[in-house]
mmCIF file of C-alpha atoms in Angstrom:
data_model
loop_
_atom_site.group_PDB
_atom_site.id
_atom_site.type_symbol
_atom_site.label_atom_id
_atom_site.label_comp_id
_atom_site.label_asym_id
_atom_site.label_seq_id
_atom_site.Cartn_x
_atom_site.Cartn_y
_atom_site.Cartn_z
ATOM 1 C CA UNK A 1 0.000 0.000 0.000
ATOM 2 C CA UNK A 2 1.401 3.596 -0.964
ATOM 3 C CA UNK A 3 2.110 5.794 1.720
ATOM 4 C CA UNK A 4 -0.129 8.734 2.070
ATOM 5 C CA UNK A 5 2.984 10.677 1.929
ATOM 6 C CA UNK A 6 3.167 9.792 -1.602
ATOM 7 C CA UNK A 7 0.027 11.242 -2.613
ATOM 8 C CA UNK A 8 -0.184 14.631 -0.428
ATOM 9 C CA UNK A 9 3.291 15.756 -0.154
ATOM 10 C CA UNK A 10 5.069 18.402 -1.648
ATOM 11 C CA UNK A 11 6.685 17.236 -5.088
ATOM 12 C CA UNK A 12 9.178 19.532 -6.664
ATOM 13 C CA UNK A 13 10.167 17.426 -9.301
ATOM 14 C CA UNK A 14 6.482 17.030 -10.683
ATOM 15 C CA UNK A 15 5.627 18.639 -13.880
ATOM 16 C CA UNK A 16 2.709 19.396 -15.537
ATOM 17 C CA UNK A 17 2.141 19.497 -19.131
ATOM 18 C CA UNK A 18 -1.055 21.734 -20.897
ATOM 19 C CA UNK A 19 -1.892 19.019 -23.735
ATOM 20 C CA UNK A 20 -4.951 21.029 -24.860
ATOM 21 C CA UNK A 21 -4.007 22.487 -28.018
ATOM 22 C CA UNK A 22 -2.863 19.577 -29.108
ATOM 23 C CA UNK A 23 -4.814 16.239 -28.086
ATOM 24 C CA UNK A 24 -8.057 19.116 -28.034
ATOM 25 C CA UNK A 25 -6.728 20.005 -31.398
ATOM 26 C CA UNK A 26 -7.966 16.527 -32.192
ATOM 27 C CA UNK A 27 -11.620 16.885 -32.355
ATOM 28 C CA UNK A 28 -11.846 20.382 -34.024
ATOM 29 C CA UNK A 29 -9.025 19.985 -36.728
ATOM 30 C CA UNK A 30 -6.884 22.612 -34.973
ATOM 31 C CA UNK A 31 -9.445 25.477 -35.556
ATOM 32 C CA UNK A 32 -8.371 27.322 -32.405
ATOM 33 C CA UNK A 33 -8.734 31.746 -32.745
ATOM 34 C CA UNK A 34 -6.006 33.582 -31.951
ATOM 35 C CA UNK A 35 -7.815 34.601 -29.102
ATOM 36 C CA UNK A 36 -8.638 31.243 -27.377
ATOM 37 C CA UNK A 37 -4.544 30.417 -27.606
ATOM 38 C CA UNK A 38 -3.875 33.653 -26.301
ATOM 39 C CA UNK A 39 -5.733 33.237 -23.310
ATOM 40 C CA UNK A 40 -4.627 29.647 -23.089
ATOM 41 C CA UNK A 41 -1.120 30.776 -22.257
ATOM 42 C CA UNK A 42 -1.718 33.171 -19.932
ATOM 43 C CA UNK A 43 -3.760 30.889 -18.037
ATOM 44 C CA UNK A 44 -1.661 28.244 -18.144
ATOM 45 C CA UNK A 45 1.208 31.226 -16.800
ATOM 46 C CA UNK A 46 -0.788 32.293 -14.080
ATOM 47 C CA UNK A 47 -1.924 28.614 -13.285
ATOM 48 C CA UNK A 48 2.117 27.461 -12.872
ATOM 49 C CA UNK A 49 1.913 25.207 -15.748
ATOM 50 C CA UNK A 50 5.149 23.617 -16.372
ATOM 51 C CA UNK A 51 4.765 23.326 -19.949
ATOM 52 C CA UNK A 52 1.830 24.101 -22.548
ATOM 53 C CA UNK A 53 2.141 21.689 -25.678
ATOM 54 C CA UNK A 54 0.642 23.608 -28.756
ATOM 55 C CA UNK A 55 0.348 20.643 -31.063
ATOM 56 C CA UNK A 56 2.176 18.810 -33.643
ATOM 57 C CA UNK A 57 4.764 19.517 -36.288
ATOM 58 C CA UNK A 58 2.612 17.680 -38.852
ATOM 59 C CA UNK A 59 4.167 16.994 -42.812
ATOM 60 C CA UNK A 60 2.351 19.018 -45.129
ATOM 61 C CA UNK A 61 3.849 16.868 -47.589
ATOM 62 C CA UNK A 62 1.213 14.011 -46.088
ATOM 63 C CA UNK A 63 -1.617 17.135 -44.599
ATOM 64 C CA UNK A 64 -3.253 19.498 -46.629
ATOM 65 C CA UNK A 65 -2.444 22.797 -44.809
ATOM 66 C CA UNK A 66 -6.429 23.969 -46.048
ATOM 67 C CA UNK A 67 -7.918 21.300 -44.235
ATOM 68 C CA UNK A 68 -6.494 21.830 -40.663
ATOM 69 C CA UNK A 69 -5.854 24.761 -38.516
ATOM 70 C CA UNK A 70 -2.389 26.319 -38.001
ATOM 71 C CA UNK A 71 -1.819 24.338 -34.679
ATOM 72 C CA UNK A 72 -1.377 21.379 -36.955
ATOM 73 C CA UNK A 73 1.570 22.268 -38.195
ATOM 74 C CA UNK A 74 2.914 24.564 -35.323
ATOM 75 C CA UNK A 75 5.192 26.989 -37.291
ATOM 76 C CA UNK A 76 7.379 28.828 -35.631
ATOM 77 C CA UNK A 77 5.938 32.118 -36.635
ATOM 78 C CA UNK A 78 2.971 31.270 -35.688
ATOM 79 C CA UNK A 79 4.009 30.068 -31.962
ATOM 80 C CA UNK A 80 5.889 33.352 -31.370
ATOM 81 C CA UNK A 81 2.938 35.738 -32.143
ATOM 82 C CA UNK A 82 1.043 33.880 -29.468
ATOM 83 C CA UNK A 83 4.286 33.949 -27.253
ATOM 84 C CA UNK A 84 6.499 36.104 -28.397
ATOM 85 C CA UNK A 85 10.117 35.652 -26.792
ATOM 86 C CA UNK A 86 8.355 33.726 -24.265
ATOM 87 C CA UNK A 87 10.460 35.128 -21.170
ATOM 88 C CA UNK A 88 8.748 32.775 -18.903
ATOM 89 C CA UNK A 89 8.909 30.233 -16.784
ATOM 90 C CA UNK A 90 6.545 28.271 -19.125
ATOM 91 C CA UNK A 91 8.126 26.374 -21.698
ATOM 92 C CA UNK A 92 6.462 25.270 -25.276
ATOM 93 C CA UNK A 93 6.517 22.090 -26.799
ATOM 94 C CA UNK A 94 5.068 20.022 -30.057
ATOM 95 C CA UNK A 95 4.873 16.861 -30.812
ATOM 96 C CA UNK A 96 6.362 14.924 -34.113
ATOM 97 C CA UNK A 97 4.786 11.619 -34.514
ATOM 98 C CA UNK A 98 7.038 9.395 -36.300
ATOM 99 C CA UNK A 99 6.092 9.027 -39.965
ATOM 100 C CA UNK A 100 4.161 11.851 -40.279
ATOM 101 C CA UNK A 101 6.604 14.735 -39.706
ATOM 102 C CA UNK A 102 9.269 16.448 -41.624
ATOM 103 C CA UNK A 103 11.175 16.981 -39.004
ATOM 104 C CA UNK A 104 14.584 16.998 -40.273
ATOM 105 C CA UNK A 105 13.366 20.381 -42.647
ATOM 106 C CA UNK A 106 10.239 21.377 -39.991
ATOM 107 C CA UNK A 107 12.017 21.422 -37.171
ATOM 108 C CA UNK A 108 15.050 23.868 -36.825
ATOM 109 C CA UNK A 109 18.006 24.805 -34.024
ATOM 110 C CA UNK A 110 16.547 24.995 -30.848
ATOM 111 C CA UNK A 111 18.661 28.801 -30.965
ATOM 112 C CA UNK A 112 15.791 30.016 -33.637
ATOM 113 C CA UNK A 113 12.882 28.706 -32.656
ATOM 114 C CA UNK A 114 10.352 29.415 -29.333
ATOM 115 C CA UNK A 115 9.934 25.841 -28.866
ATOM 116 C CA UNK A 116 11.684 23.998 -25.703
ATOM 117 C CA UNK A 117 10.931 20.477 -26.047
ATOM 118 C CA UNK A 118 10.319 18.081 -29.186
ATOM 119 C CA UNK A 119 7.392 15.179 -27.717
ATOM 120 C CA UNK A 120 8.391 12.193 -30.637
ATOM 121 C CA UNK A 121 5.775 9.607 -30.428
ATOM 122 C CA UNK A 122 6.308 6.583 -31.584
ATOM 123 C CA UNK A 123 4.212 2.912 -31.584
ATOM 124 C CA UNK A 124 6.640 0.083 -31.167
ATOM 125 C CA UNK A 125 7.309 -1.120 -34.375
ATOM 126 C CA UNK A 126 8.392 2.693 -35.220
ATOM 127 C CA UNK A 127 10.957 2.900 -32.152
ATOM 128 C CA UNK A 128 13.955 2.331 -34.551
ATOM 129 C CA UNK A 129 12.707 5.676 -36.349
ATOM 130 C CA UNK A 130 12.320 7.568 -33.833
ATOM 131 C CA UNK A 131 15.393 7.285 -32.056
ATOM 132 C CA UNK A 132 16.273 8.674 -35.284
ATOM 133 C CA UNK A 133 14.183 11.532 -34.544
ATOM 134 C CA UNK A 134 15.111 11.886 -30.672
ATOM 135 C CA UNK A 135 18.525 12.202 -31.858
ATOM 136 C CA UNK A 136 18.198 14.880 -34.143
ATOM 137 C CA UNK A 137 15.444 16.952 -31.773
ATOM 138 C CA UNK A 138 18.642 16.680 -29.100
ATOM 139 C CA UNK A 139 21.547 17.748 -31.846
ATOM 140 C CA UNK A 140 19.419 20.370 -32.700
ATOM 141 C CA UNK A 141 19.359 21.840 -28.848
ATOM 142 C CA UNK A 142 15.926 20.624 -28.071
ATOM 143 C CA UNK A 143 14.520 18.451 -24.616
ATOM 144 C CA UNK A 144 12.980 15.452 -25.945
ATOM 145 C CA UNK A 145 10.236 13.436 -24.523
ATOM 146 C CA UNK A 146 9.302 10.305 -25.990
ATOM 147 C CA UNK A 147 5.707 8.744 -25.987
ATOM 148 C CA UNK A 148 5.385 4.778 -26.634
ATOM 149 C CA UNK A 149 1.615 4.806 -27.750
ATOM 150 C CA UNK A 150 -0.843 2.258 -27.412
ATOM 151 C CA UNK A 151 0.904 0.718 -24.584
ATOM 152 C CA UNK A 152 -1.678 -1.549 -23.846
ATOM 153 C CA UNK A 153 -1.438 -3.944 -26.302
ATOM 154 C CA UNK A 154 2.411 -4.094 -25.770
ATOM 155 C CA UNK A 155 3.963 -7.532 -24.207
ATOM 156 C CA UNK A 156 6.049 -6.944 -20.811
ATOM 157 C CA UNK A 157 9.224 -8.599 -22.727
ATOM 158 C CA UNK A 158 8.587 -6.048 -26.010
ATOM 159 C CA UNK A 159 7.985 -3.392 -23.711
ATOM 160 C CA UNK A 160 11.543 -3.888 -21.843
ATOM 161 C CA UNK A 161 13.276 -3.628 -25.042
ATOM 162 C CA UNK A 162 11.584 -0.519 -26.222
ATOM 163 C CA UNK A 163 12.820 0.503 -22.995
ATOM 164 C CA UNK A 164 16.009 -0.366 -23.131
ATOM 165 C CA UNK A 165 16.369 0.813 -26.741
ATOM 166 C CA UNK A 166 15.514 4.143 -25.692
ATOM 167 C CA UNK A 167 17.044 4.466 -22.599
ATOM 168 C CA UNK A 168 20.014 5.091 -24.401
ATOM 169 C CA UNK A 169 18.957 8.290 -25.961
ATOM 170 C CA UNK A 170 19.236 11.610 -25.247
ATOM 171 C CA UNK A 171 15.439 11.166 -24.112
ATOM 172 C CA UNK A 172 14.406 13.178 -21.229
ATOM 173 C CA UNK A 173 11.119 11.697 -20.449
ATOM 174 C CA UNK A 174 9.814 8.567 -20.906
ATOM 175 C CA UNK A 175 5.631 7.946 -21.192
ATOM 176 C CA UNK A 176 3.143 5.729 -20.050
ATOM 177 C CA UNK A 177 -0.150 6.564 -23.200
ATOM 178 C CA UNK A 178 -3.099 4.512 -22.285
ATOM 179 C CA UNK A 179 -4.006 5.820 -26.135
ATOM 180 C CA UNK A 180 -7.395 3.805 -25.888
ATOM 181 C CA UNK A 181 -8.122 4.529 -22.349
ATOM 182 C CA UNK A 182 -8.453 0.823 -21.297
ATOM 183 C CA UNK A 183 -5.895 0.718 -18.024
ATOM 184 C CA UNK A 184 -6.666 0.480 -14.365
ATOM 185 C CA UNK A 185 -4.726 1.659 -11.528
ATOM 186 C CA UNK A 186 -3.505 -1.412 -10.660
ATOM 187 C CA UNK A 187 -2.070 -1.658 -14.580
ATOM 188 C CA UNK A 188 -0.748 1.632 -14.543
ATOM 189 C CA UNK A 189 1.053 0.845 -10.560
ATOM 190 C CA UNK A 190 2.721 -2.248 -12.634
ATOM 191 C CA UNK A 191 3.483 -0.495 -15.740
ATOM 192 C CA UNK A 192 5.293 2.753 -13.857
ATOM 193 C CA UNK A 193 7.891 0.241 -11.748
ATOM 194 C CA UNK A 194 8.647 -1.038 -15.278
ATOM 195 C CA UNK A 195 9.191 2.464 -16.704
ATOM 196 C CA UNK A 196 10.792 3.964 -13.736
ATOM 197 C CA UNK A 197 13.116 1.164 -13.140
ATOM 198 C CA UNK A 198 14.416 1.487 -16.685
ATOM 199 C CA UNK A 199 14.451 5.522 -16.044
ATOM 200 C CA UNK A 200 16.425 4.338 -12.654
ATOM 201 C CA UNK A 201 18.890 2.887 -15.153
ATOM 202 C CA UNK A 202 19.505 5.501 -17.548
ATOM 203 C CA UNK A 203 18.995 8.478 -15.722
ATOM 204 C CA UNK A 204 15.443 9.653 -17.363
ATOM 205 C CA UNK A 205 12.121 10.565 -16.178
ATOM 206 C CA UNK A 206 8.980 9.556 -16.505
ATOM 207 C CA UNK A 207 5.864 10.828 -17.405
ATOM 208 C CA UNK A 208 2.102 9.498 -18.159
ATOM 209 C CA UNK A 209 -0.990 11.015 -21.077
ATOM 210 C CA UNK A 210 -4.220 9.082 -19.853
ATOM 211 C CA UNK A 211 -7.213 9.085 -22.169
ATOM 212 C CA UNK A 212 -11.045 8.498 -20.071
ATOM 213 C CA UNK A 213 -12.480 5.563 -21.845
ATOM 214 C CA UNK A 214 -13.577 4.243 -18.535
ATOM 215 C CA UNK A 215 -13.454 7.783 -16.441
ATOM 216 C CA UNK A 216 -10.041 6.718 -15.254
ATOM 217 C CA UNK A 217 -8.203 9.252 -16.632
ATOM 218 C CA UNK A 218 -7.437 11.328 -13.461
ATOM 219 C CA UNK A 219 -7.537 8.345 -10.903
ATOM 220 C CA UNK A 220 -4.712 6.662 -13.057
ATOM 221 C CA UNK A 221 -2.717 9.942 -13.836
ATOM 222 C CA UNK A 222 -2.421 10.229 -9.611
ATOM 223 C CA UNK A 223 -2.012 6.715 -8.923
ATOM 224 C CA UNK A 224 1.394 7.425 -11.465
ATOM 225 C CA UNK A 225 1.837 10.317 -9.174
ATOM 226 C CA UNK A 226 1.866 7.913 -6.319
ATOM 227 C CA UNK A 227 4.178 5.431 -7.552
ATOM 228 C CA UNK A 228 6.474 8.223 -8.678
ATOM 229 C CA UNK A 229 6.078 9.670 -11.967
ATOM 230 C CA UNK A 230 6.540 13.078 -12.375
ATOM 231 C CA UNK A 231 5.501 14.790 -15.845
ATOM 232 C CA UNK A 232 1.676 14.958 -15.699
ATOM 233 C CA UNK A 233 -0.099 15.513 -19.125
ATOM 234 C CA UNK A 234 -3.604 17.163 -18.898
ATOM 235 C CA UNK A 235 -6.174 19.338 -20.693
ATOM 236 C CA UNK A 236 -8.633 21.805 -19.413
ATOM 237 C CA UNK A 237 -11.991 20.389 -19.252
ATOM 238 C CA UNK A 238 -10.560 17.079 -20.084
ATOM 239 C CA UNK A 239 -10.351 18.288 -24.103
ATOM 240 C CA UNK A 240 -9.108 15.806 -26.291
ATOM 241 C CA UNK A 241 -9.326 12.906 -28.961
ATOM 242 C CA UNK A 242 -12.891 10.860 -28.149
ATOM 243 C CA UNK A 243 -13.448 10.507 -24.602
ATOM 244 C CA UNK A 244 -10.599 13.292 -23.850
ATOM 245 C CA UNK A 245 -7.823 13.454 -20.916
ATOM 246 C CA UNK A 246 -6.668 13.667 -17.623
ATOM 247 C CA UNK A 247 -9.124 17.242 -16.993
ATOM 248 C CA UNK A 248 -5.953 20.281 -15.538
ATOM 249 C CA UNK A 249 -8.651 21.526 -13.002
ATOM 250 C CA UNK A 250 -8.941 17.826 -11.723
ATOM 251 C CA UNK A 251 -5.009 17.882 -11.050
ATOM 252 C CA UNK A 252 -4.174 21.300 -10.218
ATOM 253 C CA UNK A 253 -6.623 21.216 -7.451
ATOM 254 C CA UNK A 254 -5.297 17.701 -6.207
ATOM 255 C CA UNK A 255 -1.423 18.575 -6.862
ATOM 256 C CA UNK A 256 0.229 19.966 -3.148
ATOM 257 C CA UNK A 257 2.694 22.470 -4.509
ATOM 258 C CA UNK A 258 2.044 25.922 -3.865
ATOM 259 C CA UNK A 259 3.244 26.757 -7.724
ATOM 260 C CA UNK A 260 0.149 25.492 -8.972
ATOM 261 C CA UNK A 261 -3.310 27.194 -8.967
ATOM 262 C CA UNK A 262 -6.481 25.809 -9.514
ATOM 263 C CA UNK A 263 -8.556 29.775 -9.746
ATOM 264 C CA UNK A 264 -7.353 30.346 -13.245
ATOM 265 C CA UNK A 265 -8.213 27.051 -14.653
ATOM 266 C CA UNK A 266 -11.764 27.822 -13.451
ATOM 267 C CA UNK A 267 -12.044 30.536 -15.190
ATOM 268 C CA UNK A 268 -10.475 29.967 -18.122
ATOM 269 C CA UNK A 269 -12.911 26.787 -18.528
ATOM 270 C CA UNK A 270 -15.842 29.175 -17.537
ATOM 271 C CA UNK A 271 -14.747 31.562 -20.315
ATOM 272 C CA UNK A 272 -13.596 29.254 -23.006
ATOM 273 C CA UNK A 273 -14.013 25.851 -22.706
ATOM 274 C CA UNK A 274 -18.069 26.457 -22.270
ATOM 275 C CA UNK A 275 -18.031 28.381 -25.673
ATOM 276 C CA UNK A 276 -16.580 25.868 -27.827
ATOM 277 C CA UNK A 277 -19.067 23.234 -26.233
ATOM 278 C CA UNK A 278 -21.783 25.788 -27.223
ATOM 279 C CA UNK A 279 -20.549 26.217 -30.155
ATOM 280 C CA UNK A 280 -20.797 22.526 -30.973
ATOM 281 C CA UNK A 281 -17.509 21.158 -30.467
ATOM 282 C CA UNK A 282 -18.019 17.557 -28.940
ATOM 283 C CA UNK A 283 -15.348 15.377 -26.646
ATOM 284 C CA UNK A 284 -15.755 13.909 -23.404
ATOM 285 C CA UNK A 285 -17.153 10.668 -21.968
ATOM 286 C CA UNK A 286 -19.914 8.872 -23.328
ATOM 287 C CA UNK A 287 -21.278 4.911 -23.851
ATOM 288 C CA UNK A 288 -19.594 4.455 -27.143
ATOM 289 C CA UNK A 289 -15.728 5.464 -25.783
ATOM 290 C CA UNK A 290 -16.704 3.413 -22.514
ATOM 291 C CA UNK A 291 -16.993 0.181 -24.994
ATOM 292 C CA UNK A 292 -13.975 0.601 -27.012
ATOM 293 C CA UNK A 293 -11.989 1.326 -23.892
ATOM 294 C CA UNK A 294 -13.367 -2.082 -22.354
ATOM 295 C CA UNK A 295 -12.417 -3.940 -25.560
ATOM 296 C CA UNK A 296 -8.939 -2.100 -25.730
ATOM 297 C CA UNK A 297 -9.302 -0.982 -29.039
ATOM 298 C CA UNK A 298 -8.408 2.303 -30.964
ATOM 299 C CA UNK A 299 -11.861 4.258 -30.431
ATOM 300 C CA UNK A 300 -11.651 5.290 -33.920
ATOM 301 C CA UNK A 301 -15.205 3.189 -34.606
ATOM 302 C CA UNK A 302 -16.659 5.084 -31.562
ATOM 303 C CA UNK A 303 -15.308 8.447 -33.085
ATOM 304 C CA UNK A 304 -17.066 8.029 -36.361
ATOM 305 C CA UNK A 305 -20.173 6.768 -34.109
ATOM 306 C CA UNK A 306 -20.053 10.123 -32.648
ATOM 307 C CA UNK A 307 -19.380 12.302 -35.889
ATOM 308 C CA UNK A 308 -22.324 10.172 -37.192
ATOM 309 C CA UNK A 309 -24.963 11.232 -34.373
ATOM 310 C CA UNK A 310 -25.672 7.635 -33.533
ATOM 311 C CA UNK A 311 -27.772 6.488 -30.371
ATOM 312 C CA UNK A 312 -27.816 3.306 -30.637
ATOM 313 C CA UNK A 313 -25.177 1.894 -28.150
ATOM 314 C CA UNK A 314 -26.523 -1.511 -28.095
ATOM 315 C CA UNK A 315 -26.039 -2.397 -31.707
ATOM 316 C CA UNK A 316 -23.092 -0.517 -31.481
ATOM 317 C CA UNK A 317 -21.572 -2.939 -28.936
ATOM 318 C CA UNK A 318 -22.477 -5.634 -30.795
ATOM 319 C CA UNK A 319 -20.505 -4.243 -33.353
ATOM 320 C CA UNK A 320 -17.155 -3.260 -31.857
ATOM 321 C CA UNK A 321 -17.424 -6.933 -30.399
ATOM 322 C CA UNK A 322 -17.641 -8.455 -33.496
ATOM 323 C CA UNK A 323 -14.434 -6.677 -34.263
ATOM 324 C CA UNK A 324 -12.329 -7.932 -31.372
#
């Protein structure tokens, strides 16, 4: 059993990461105004978020830039008229999935660019590629993070040499993804004494991006906290892909560390978050991300079940259990 010390004491090493933009960007194609990512990083400035992640260095070689928003693509330009010189205490990062980013042309010195950290995520039968990519995100002056996604479906003995493999990168920060939101606490108590034994080893960290399938979301993001992972991904209002994340409000207000504040999160969500729902922007937790999360599969079916305006979770089961 964890010590309660674990869970309510003071944790200077814990960092939290503002994953909005990006896993948000997810269910609106990146349409975000100026405005709302504005007021997104102030918020996440005056709530003493460690780092706010404003979405992915996609390839327009493989995306049409007309058919996403700019947050797709995360140009520099663009990042630095939201931030400008970004003399803060918040740092920015993007993530480059592996195969569908240009990163050796997108991504430039660390020295010209407002970004901080490169977040390479990779499934395992990419990791080969993107140590590739880790390697040139560090040459280039960046922190690197590395997400294994779909984790899941990964066998312990794979697992350890995906590890292992990347252990011996410049990597910074190693994640647990429960990408279909299927994992328990007790999965995610074994899983982080895997991943911080091999961060033990090489000197990393470790961090974990829950998704809430099964409403877990925040119950297995501080059950990591517990068993001693420190880099926290969240969104406000829980904003992201299908059934959406770990919600910031949820965490600030549970995190003891008098650096974070829970106030602006409020009213950022009261002010923001509220409008896109109005507006008709859909995400959160509903029957048809509950059954793909129990079946452990990509909720790509429950997605489209969504899009679709479908009711009828019954047959739906049925379906998604057929394809198991």
């Amino acid at each position: 059993m964890k010590e309660i010390s674990s869970l309510i004491a003071f944790r200077p090493d814990v960092r939290v990461v503002d994953a909005t933009l990006r896993d948000g960007g997810l269910v609106n194609d990146f349409y975000f105004t100026d405005e709302f990512v504005k007021a997104l990083y102030l918020t996440n400035l005056r709530a003493g978020v460690d780092y706010m992640e404003f979405g992915y260095k996609g390839s327009r070689e493989i995306f049409e830039e007309s058919k996403f928003g700019k947050w797709k693509f995360c140009k520099d330009e663009d990042i630095r008229a939201i931030v400008g010189e970004n003399a803060t205490d918040l740092k920015i990062a993007v993530m480059a999935d592996v195969g569908r980013c240009d990163y050796k042309t997108d991504i430039i010195d660390r020295a010209d660019s407002p970004i901080d950290m490169i977040r390479v995520a990779t499934y395992l039968n990419t990791i080969p590629a993107s140590v590739d990519m880790i390697e040139d995100a560090d040459r280039k002056g960046y922190e690197v993070s590395c997400n294994i996604m779909a984790i899941s479906n990964i066998r312990e003995g794979d697992l350890a040499v995906a590890l292992d493999i990347l252990g011996q990168t410049p990597v910074k920060v190693l994640y647990i993804v429960d990408s279909y939101g299927a994992m328990y606490p007790e999965q995610i108590a074994r899983l982080a004494d895997t991943y911080l034994n091999a961060a033990a080893k090489y000197g990393k960290k470790v961090g974990i991006h829950a998704h809430n399938n099964q409403q877990l979301a925040f119950a297995n993001t501080i059950e990591a906290v517990g068993d001693g992972v420190d880099w926290l991904d969240a969104t406000y209002a829980s904003m992201g892909r299908g059934a959406g994340n770990c919600a910031m409000e949820l965490l600030l207000g549970f995190l003891r560390n008098p650096k974070y504040n829970v106030y602006p999160a409020i009213r950022f969500i009261d002010s923001h978050m509220n409008r896109l729902k109005e507006e008709g922007v859909v995400w959160g937790y509903d029957l048809q991300y509950l059954m793909t999360g129990l079946l452990n599969q990509h909720p790509r079916s429950a997605i489209q079940f969504t899009k679709e305006k479908r009711k009828d979770y019954a047959e739906f089961y049925r379906e998604v259990v057929a394809q198991d």
